[in-house]
Short mmCIF file of C-alpha atoms in Angstrom, two decimals:
data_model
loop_
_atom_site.label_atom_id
_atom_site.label_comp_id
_atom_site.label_asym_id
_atom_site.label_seq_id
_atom_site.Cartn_x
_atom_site.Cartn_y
_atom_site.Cartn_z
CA UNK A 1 5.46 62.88 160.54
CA UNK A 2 7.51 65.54 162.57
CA UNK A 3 9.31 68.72 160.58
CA UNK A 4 12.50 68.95 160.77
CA UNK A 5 14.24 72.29 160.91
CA UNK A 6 17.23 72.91 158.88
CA UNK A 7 19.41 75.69 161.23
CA UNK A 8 21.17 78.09 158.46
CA UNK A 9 20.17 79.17 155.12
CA UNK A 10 20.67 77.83 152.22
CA UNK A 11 24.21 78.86 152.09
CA UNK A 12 25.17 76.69 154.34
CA UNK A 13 23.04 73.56 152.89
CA UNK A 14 25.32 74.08 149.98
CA UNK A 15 28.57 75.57 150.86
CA UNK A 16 30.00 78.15 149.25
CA UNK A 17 34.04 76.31 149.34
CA UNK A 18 34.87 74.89 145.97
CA UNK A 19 35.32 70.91 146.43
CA UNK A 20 38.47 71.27 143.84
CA UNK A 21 40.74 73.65 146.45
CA UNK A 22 42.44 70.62 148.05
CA UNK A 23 42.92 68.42 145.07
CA UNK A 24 43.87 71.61 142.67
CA UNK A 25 46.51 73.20 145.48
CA UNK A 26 47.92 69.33 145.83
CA UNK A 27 47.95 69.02 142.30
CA UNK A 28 49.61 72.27 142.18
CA UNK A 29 52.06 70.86 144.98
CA UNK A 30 53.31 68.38 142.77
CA UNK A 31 53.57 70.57 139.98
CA UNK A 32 56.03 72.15 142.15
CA UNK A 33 57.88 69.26 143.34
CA UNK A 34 58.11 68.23 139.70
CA UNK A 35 59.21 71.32 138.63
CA UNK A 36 61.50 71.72 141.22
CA UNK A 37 63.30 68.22 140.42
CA UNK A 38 63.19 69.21 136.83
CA UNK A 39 65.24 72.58 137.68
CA UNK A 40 67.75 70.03 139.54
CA UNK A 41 68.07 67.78 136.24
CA UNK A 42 68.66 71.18 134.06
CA UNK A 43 71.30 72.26 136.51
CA UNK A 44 73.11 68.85 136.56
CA UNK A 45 72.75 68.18 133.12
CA UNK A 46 73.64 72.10 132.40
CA UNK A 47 76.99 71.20 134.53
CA UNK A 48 77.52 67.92 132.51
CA UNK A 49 77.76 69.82 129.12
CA UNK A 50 79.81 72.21 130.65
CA UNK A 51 82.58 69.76 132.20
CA UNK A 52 82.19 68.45 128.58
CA UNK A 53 83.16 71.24 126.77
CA UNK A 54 85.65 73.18 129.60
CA UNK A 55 88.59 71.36 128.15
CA UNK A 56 87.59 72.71 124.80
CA UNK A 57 86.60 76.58 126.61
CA UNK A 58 89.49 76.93 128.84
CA UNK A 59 91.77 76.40 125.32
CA UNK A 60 89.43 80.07 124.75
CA UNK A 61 90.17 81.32 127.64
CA UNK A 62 94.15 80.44 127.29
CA UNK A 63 93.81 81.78 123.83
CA UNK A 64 92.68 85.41 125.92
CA UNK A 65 95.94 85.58 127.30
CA UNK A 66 98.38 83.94 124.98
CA UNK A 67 99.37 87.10 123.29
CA UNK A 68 102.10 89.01 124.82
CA UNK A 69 100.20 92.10 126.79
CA UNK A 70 98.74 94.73 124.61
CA UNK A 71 100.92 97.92 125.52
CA UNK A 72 103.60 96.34 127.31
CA UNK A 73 105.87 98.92 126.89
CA UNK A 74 103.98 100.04 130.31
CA UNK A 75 104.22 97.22 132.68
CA UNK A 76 107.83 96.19 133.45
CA UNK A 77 108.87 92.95 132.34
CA UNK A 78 111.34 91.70 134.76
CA UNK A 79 109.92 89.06 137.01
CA UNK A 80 107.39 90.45 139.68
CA UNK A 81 105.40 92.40 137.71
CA UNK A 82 102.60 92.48 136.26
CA UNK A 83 104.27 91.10 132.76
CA UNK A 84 105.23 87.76 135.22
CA UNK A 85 101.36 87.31 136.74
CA UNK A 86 100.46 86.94 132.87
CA UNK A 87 103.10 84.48 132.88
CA UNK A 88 101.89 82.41 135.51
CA UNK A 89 98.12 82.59 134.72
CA UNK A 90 98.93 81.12 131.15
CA UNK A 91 100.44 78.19 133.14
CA UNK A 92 97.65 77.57 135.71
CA UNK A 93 94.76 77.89 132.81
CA UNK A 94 96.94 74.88 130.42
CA UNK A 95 96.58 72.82 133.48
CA UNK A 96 92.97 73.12 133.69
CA UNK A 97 92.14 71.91 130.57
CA UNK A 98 92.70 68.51 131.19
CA UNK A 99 90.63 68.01 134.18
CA UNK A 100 86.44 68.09 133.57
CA UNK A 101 86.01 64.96 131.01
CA UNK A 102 86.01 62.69 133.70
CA UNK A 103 83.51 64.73 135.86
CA UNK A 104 81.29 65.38 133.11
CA UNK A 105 81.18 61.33 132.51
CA UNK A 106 80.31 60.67 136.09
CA UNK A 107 77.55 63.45 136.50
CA UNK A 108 75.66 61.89 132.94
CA UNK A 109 75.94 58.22 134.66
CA UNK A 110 75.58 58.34 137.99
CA UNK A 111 74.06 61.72 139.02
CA UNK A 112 70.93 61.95 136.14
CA UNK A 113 69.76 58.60 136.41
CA UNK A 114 68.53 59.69 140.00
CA UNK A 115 66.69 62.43 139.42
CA UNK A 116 65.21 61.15 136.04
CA UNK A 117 63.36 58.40 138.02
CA UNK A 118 62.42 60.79 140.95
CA UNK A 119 60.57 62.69 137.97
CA UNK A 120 58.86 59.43 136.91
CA UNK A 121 57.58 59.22 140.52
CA UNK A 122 55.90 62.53 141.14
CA UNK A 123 54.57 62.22 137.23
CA UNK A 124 52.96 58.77 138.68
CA UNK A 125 51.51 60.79 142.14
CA UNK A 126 49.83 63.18 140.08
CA UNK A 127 47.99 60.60 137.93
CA UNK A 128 46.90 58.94 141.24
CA UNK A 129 45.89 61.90 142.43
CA UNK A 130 43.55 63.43 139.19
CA UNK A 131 41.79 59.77 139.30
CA UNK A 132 41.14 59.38 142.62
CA UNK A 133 40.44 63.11 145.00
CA UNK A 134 39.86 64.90 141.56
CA UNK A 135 36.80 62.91 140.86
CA UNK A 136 35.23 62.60 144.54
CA UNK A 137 35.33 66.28 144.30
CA UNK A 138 33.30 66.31 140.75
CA UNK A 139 30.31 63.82 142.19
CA UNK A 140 30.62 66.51 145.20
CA UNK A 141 29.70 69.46 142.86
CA UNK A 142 27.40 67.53 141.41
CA UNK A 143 25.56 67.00 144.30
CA UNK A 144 25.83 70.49 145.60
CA UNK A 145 24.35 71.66 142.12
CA UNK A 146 21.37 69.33 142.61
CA UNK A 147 20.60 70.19 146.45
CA UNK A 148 20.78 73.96 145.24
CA UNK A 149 18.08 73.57 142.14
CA UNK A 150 15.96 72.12 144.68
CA UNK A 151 16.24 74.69 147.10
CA UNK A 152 15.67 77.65 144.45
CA UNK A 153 12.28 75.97 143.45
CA UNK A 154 11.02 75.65 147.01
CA UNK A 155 12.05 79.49 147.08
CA UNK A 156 9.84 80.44 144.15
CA UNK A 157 6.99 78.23 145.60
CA UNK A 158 6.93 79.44 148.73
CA UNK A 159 6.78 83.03 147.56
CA UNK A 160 3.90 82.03 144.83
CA UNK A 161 2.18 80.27 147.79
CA UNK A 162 0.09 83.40 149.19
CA UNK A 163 -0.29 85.11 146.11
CA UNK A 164 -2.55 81.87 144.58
CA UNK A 165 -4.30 81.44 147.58
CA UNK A 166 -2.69 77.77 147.87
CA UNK A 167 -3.78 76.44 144.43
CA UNK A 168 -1.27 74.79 142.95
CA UNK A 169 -0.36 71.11 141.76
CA UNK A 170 0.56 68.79 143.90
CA UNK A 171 4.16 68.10 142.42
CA UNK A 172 5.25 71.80 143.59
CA UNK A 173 3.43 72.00 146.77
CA UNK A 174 6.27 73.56 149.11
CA UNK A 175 5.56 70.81 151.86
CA UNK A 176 6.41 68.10 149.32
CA UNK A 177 9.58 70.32 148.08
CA UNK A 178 11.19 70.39 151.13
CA UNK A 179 11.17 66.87 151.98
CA UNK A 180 12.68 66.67 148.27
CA UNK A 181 15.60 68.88 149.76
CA UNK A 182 16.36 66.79 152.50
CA UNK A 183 16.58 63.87 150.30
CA UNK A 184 18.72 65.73 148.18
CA UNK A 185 20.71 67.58 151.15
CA UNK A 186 21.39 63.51 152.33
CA UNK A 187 23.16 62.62 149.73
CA UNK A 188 25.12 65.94 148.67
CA UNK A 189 26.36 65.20 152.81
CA UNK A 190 26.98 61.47 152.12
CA UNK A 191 29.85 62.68 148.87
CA UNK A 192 31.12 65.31 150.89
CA UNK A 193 31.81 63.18 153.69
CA UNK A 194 33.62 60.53 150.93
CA UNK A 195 35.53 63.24 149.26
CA UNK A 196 36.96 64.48 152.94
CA UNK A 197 37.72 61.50 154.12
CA UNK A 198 39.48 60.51 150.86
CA UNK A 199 41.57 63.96 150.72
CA UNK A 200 42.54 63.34 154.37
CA UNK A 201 43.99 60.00 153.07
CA UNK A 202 45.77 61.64 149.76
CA UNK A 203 46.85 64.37 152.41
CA UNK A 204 49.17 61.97 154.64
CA UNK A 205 50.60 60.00 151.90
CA UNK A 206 51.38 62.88 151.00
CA UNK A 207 53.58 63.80 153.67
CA UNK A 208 55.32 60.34 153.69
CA UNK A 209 55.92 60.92 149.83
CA UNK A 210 57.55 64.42 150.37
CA UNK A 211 59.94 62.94 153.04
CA UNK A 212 61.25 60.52 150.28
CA UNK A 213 61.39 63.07 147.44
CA UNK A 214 63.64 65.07 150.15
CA UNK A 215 65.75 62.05 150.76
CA UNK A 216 66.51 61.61 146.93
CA UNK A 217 67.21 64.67 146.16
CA UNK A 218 69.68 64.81 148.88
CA UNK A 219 71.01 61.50 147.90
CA UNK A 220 71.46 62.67 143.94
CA UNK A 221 73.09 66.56 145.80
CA UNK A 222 75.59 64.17 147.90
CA UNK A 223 76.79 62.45 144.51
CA UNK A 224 76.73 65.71 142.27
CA UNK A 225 78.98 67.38 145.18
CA UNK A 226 81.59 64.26 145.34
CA UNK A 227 82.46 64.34 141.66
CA UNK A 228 82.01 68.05 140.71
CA UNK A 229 83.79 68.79 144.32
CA UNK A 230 87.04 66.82 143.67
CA UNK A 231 87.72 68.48 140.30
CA UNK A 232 86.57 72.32 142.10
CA UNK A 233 89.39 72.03 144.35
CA UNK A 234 91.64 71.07 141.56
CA UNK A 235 90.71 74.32 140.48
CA UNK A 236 90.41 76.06 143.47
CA UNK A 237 94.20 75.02 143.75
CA UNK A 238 94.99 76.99 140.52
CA UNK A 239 93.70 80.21 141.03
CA UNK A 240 95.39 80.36 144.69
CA UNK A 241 98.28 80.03 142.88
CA UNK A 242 97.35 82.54 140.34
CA UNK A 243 96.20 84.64 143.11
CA UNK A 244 99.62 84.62 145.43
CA UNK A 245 101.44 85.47 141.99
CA UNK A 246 99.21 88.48 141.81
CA UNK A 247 99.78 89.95 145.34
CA UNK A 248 103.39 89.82 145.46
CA UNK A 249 103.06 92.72 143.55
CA UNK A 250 103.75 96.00 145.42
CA UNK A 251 100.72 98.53 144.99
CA UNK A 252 103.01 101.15 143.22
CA UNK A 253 105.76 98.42 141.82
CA UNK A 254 104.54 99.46 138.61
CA UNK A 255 103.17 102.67 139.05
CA UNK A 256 107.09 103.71 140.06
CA UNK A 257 108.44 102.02 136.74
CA UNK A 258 105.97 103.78 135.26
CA UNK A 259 106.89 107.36 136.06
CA UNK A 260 110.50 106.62 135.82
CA UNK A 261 110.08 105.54 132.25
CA UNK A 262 107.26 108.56 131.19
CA UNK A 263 107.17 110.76 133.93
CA UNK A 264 108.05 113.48 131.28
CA UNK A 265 104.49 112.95 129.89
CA UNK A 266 102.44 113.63 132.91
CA UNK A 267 100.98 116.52 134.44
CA UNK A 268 103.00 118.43 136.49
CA UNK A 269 100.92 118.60 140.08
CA UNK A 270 102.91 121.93 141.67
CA UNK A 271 101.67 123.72 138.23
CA UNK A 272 99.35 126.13 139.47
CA UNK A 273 95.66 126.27 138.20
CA UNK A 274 94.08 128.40 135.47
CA UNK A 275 92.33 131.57 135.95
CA UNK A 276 89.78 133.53 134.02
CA UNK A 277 91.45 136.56 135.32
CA UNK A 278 95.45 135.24 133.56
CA UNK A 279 93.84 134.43 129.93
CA UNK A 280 93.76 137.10 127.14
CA UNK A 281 91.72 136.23 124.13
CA UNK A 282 91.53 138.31 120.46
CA UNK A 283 89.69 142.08 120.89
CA UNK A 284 89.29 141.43 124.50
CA UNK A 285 90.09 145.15 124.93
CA UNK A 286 88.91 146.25 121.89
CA UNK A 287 87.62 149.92 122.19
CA UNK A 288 83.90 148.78 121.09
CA UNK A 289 83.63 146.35 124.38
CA UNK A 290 84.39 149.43 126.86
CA UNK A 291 81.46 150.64 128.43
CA UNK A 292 80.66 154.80 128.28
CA UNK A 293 79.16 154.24 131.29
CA UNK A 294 78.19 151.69 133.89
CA UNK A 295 76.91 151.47 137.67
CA UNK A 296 73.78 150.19 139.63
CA UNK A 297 70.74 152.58 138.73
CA UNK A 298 67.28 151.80 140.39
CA UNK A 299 64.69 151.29 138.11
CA UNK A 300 60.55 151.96 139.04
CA UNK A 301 58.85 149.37 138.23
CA UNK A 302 55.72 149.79 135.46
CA UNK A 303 53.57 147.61 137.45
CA UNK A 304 50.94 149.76 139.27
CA UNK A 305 50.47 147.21 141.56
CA UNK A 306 53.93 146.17 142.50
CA UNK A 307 54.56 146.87 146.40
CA UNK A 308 58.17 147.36 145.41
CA UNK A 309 58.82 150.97 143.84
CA UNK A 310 62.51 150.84 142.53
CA UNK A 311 64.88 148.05 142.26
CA UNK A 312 68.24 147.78 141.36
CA UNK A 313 69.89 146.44 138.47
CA UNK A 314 73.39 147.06 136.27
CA UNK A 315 72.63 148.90 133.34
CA UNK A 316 75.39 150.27 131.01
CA UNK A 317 75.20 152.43 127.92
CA UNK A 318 77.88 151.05 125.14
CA UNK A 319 79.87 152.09 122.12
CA UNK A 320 77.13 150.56 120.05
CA UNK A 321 74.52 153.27 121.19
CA UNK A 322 72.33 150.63 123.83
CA UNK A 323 71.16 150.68 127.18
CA UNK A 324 71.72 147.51 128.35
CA UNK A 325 70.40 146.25 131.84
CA UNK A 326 71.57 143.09 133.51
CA UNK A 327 70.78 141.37 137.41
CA UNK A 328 74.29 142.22 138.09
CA UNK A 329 77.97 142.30 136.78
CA UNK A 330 78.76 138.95 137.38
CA UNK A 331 79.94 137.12 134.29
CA UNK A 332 80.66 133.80 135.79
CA UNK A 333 77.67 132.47 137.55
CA UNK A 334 75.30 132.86 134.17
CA UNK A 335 75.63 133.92 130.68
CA UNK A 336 74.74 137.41 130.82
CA UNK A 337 72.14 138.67 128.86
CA UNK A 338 70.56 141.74 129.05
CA UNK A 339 67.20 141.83 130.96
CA UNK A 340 66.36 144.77 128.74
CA UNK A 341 68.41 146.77 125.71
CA UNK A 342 67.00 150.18 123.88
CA UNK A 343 68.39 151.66 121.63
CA UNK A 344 69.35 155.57 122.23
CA UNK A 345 69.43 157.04 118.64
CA UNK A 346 65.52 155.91 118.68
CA UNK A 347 64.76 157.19 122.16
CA UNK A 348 63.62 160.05 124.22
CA UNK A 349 65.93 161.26 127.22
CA UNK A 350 64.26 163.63 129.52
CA UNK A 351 65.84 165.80 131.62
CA UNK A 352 67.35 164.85 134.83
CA UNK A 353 65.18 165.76 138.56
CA UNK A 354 67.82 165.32 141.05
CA UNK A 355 69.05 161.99 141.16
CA UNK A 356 65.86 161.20 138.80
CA UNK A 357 65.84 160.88 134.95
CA UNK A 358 63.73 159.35 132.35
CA UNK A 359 64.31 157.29 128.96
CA UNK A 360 61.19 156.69 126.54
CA UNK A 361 62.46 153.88 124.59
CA UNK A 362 61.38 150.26 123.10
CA UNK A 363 63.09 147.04 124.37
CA UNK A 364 64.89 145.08 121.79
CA UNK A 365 66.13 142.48 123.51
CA UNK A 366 64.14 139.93 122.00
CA UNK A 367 62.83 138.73 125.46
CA UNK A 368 59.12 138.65 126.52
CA UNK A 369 59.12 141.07 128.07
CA UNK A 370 60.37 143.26 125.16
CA UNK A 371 57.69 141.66 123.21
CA UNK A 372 55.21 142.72 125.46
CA UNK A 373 55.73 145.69 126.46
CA UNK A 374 56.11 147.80 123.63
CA UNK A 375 57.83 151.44 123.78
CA UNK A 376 57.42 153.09 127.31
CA UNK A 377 58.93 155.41 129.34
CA UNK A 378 61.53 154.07 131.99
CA UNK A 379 62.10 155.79 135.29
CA UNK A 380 65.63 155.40 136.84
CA UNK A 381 67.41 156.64 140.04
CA UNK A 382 70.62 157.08 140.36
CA UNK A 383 72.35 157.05 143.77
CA UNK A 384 72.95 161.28 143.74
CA UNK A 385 72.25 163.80 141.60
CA UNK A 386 75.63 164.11 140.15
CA UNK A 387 75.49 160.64 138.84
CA UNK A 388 72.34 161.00 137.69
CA UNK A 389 74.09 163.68 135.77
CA UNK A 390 75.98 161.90 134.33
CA UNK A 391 74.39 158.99 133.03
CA UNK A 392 72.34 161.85 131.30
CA UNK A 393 75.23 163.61 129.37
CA UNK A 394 76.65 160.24 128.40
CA UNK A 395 73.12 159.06 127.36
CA UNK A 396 72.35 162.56 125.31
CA UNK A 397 76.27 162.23 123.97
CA UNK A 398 75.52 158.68 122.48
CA UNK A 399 71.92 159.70 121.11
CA UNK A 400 72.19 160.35 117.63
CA UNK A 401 75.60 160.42 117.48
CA UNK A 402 77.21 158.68 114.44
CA UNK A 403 78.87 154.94 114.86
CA UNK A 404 82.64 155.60 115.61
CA UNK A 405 81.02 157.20 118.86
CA UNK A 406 82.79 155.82 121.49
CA UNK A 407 85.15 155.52 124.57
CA UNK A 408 88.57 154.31 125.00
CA UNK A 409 87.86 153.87 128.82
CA UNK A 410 84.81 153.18 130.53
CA UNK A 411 83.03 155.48 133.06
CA UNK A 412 80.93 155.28 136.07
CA UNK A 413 78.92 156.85 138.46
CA UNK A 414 79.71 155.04 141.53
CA UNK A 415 82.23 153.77 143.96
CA UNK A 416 84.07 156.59 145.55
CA UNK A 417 86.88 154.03 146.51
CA UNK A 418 88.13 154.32 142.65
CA UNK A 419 89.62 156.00 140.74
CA UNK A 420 87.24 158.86 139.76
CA UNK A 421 86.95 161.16 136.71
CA UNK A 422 84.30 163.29 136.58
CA UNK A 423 82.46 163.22 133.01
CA UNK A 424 81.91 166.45 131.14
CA UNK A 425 78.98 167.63 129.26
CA UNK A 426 79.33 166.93 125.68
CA UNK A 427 79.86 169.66 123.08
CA UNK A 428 78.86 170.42 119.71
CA UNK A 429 79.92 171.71 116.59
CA UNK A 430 78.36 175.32 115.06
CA UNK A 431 76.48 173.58 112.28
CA UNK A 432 75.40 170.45 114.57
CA UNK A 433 71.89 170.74 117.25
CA UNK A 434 72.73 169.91 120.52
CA UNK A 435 69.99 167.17 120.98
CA UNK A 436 66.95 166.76 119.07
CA UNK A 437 64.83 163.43 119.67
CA UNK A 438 64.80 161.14 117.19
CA UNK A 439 60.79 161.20 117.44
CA UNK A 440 60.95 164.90 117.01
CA UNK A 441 63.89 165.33 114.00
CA UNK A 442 61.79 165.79 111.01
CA UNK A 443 65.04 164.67 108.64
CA UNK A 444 65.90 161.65 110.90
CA UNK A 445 68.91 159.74 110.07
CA UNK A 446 68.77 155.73 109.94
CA UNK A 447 70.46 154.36 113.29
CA UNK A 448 73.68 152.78 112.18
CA UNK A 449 74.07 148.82 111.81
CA UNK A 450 75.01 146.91 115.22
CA UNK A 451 76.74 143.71 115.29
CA UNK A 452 77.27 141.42 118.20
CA UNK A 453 80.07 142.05 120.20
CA UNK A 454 82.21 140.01 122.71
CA UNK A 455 81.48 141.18 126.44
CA UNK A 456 84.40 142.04 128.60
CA UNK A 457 82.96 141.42 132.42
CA UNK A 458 83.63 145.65 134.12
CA UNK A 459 84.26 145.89 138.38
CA UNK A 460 81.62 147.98 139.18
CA UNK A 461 82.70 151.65 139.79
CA UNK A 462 85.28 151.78 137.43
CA UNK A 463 85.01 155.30 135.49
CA UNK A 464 86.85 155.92 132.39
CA UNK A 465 88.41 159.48 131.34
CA UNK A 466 86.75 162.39 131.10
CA UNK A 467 87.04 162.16 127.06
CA UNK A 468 84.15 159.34 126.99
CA UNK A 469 81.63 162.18 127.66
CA UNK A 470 83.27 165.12 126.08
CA UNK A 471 84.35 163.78 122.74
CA UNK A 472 82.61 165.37 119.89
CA UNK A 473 79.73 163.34 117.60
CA UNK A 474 80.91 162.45 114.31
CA UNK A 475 79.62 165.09 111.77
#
């Protein structure tokens, strides 16, 4: 007997596409088409109820309007106003009440009926469908599950076939297995042949029963739009009007009423606009919110490292006894609140080097930084030696000093293009040290209470009179 040769593998003696595709994804098809008639019915029917009840929902929407307008005393109520488009819409809305019963009576008999037995229809396709293609394609996995078994076993016989030296029992010898797979191969081909040529069947009706599902649907779309149509442009008709009422209004007819009637009430547009600089507000110039000194000071920076050895900030030393530095002046563009505050009475001041002076102090500010940090000793710069001067005196003035120290006007060591007053060196009383640090007073005195104070934003260079620096500490 001659061998036969089977070109492939195994794959392709049973094939790895599932016989279901076509019948599921036409099953699935007519789920769709079923679905899609059903949406159709819900719409209709939807529309039906509706027509039913508008009689009953445009007496709501009449009710909406019935009232004379809520605040009328601002629309003008002559004719040609707004108070007259009211008017007219409660008119046009009464004579739509009377005009969907006999729309919603045509779309339950003559519209649903159509798509209700359409429905039937499909419901009857996909029945004819599940018992026919559905169960070809079963006996074709059936057959494709047999043809594989077979094939496995000739696998595992052939592979045991060296290894036992060709002993084994006649009803696994591979030669006999194989001709078992063609017999099996046969009729897996013989079903999948019948299932195709039966899907290729299902697959044109199918086309012929699309083309008349299209048809009624248009058919039951051409009756919905004669009866629903009519009574649209009934209503169509109604709103135009309601519509022309509306635009023979002139944009500012009531706008111009308006600000005849209340123009008293508005805002005046040629007032002029606010400015910070025009408001006054309680102890804005209160003595304690004028600076003893202020200006830009450069400050050397702690950090070793830093490749930057000064920068500059605004620092200013207030009635309340603290050095206070900020970025800048401004008080406009963020609240301003001091990078860094010490407080003098509990601080060292050396001596000034030229435009050079240092303050040993702690930060409280309450920032990180002040957390951080500790006491230390701060390095500043001033821009000449004569300022530096002077933040010195006022700095030495305010340290230890008692807590009615202070300044009527505030000074500062810059800006030429001022007015300038040149501080004096403070003086002391007989009975009182000139300056002893607090770290170094053995009968220290406890630095007086502080309290929060209002800020009062200072031009930069403005220098107060000489008395800020002179004026004696309180014995």
């Amino acid at each position: 007997m001659p061998m036969r040769q089977v070109s492939g593998s195994s794959d392709h003696a049973v094939p790895a596409s599932d016989p279901n595709d076509t019948p599921t994804i036409l099953a699935e098809r007519l789920q769709a088409w079923k679905h899609a008639v059903g949406y159709l019915e819900d719409y209709v029917g939807a529309t039906e109820k509706i027509h039913k009840a508008h009689s009953k929902e445009y007496e709501k929407v009449l009710k909406t309007i019935a009232n004379p307008l809520r605040e009328a005393h601002h629309f003008e109520q002559s004719l040609g106003g707004v108070a007259g488009m009211f008017e007219n819409m409660r008119v046009n809305t009464q004579s739509l009440v009377n005009s969907h019963l006999e729309t919603e009576k045509n779309l339950k008999g003559s519209v649903l009926p159509i798509l209700e037995r359409l429905h039937k229809e499909i419901k009857n396709k996909s029945k004819e469908l599940s018992s026919g293609a559905a169960k070809t394609a079963k006996e074709v996995e059936k057959a494709r599950a047999t043809t594989q078994k077979h094939i496995e076993l000739l696998g595992q016989q052939t592979a045991n076939h060296a290894a036992a030296g060709g002993n084994t029992d006649p009803s696994n010898d591979p030669y006999v297995l194989q001709r078992g797979v063609y017999y099996r191969l046969n009729k897996q081909v013989l079903e999948e042949n019948n299932n195709k040529h039966n899907l290729i069947a299902v697959q044109n009706n199918f086309a012929q029963f699309e083309s008349h599902v299209v048809e009624v649907i248009q058919q039951a779309m051409m009756s919905f739009n004669q009866f629903v149509g009519g009574q649209a442009q009934r209503t169509q008709a109604l709103y135009q009007d309601m519509l022309a009422q509306g635009q023979q209004i002139p944009p500012d007819f009531e706008w111009q009423r308006f600000v005849g009637r209340s123009g008293h009430m508005l805002v005046n547009p040629n007032e002029p606009d606010r400015s910070v600089d025009a408001i006054s507000f309680p102890n804005q110039n209160h003595k304690s919110t004028k600076p003893l000194i202020e200006g830009t000071l450069e400050r050397k920076s702690r950090n070793k490292l830093s490749m930057h050895g000064y920068s500059t900030g605004y620092y200013v030393v207030t009635p309340s006894r603290f050095l206070h530095e900020f970025k800048d002046n401004d008080n406009y563009r963020k609240d301003p609140v001091p990078e860094l505050s010490i407080f003098l009475p509990d601080a060292v001041i050396g001596t000034t080097n030229g435009e050079k002076f240092n303050v040993k102090g702690k930060d409280v500010s309450g920032g990180l930084g002040s957390k951080l940090s500790g006491s230390s000793e701060i390095a500043f710069k001033a821009h000449t030696a004569a300022d530096a001067q002077r933040w010195f005196e006022v700095i030495r003035s305010v340290s230890g000093a008692g807590p009615n120290l202070g300044a009527e006007q505030p000074t500062s060591p810059v800006s030429p293009t001022e007015r300038r007053v040149v501080s004096q060196p403070p003086t002391y009383s007989e009975d009182e040290a000139e300056f002893v640090p607090r770290s170094l007073d053995p009968n220290p005195r406890p630095p007086s209470p502080t309290y929060p104070l209002p800020q009062q934003r200072q031009t930069s260079g403005v220098i107060g009179g000489a008395d800020a620096a002179t004026r004696q500490p309180a014995t």
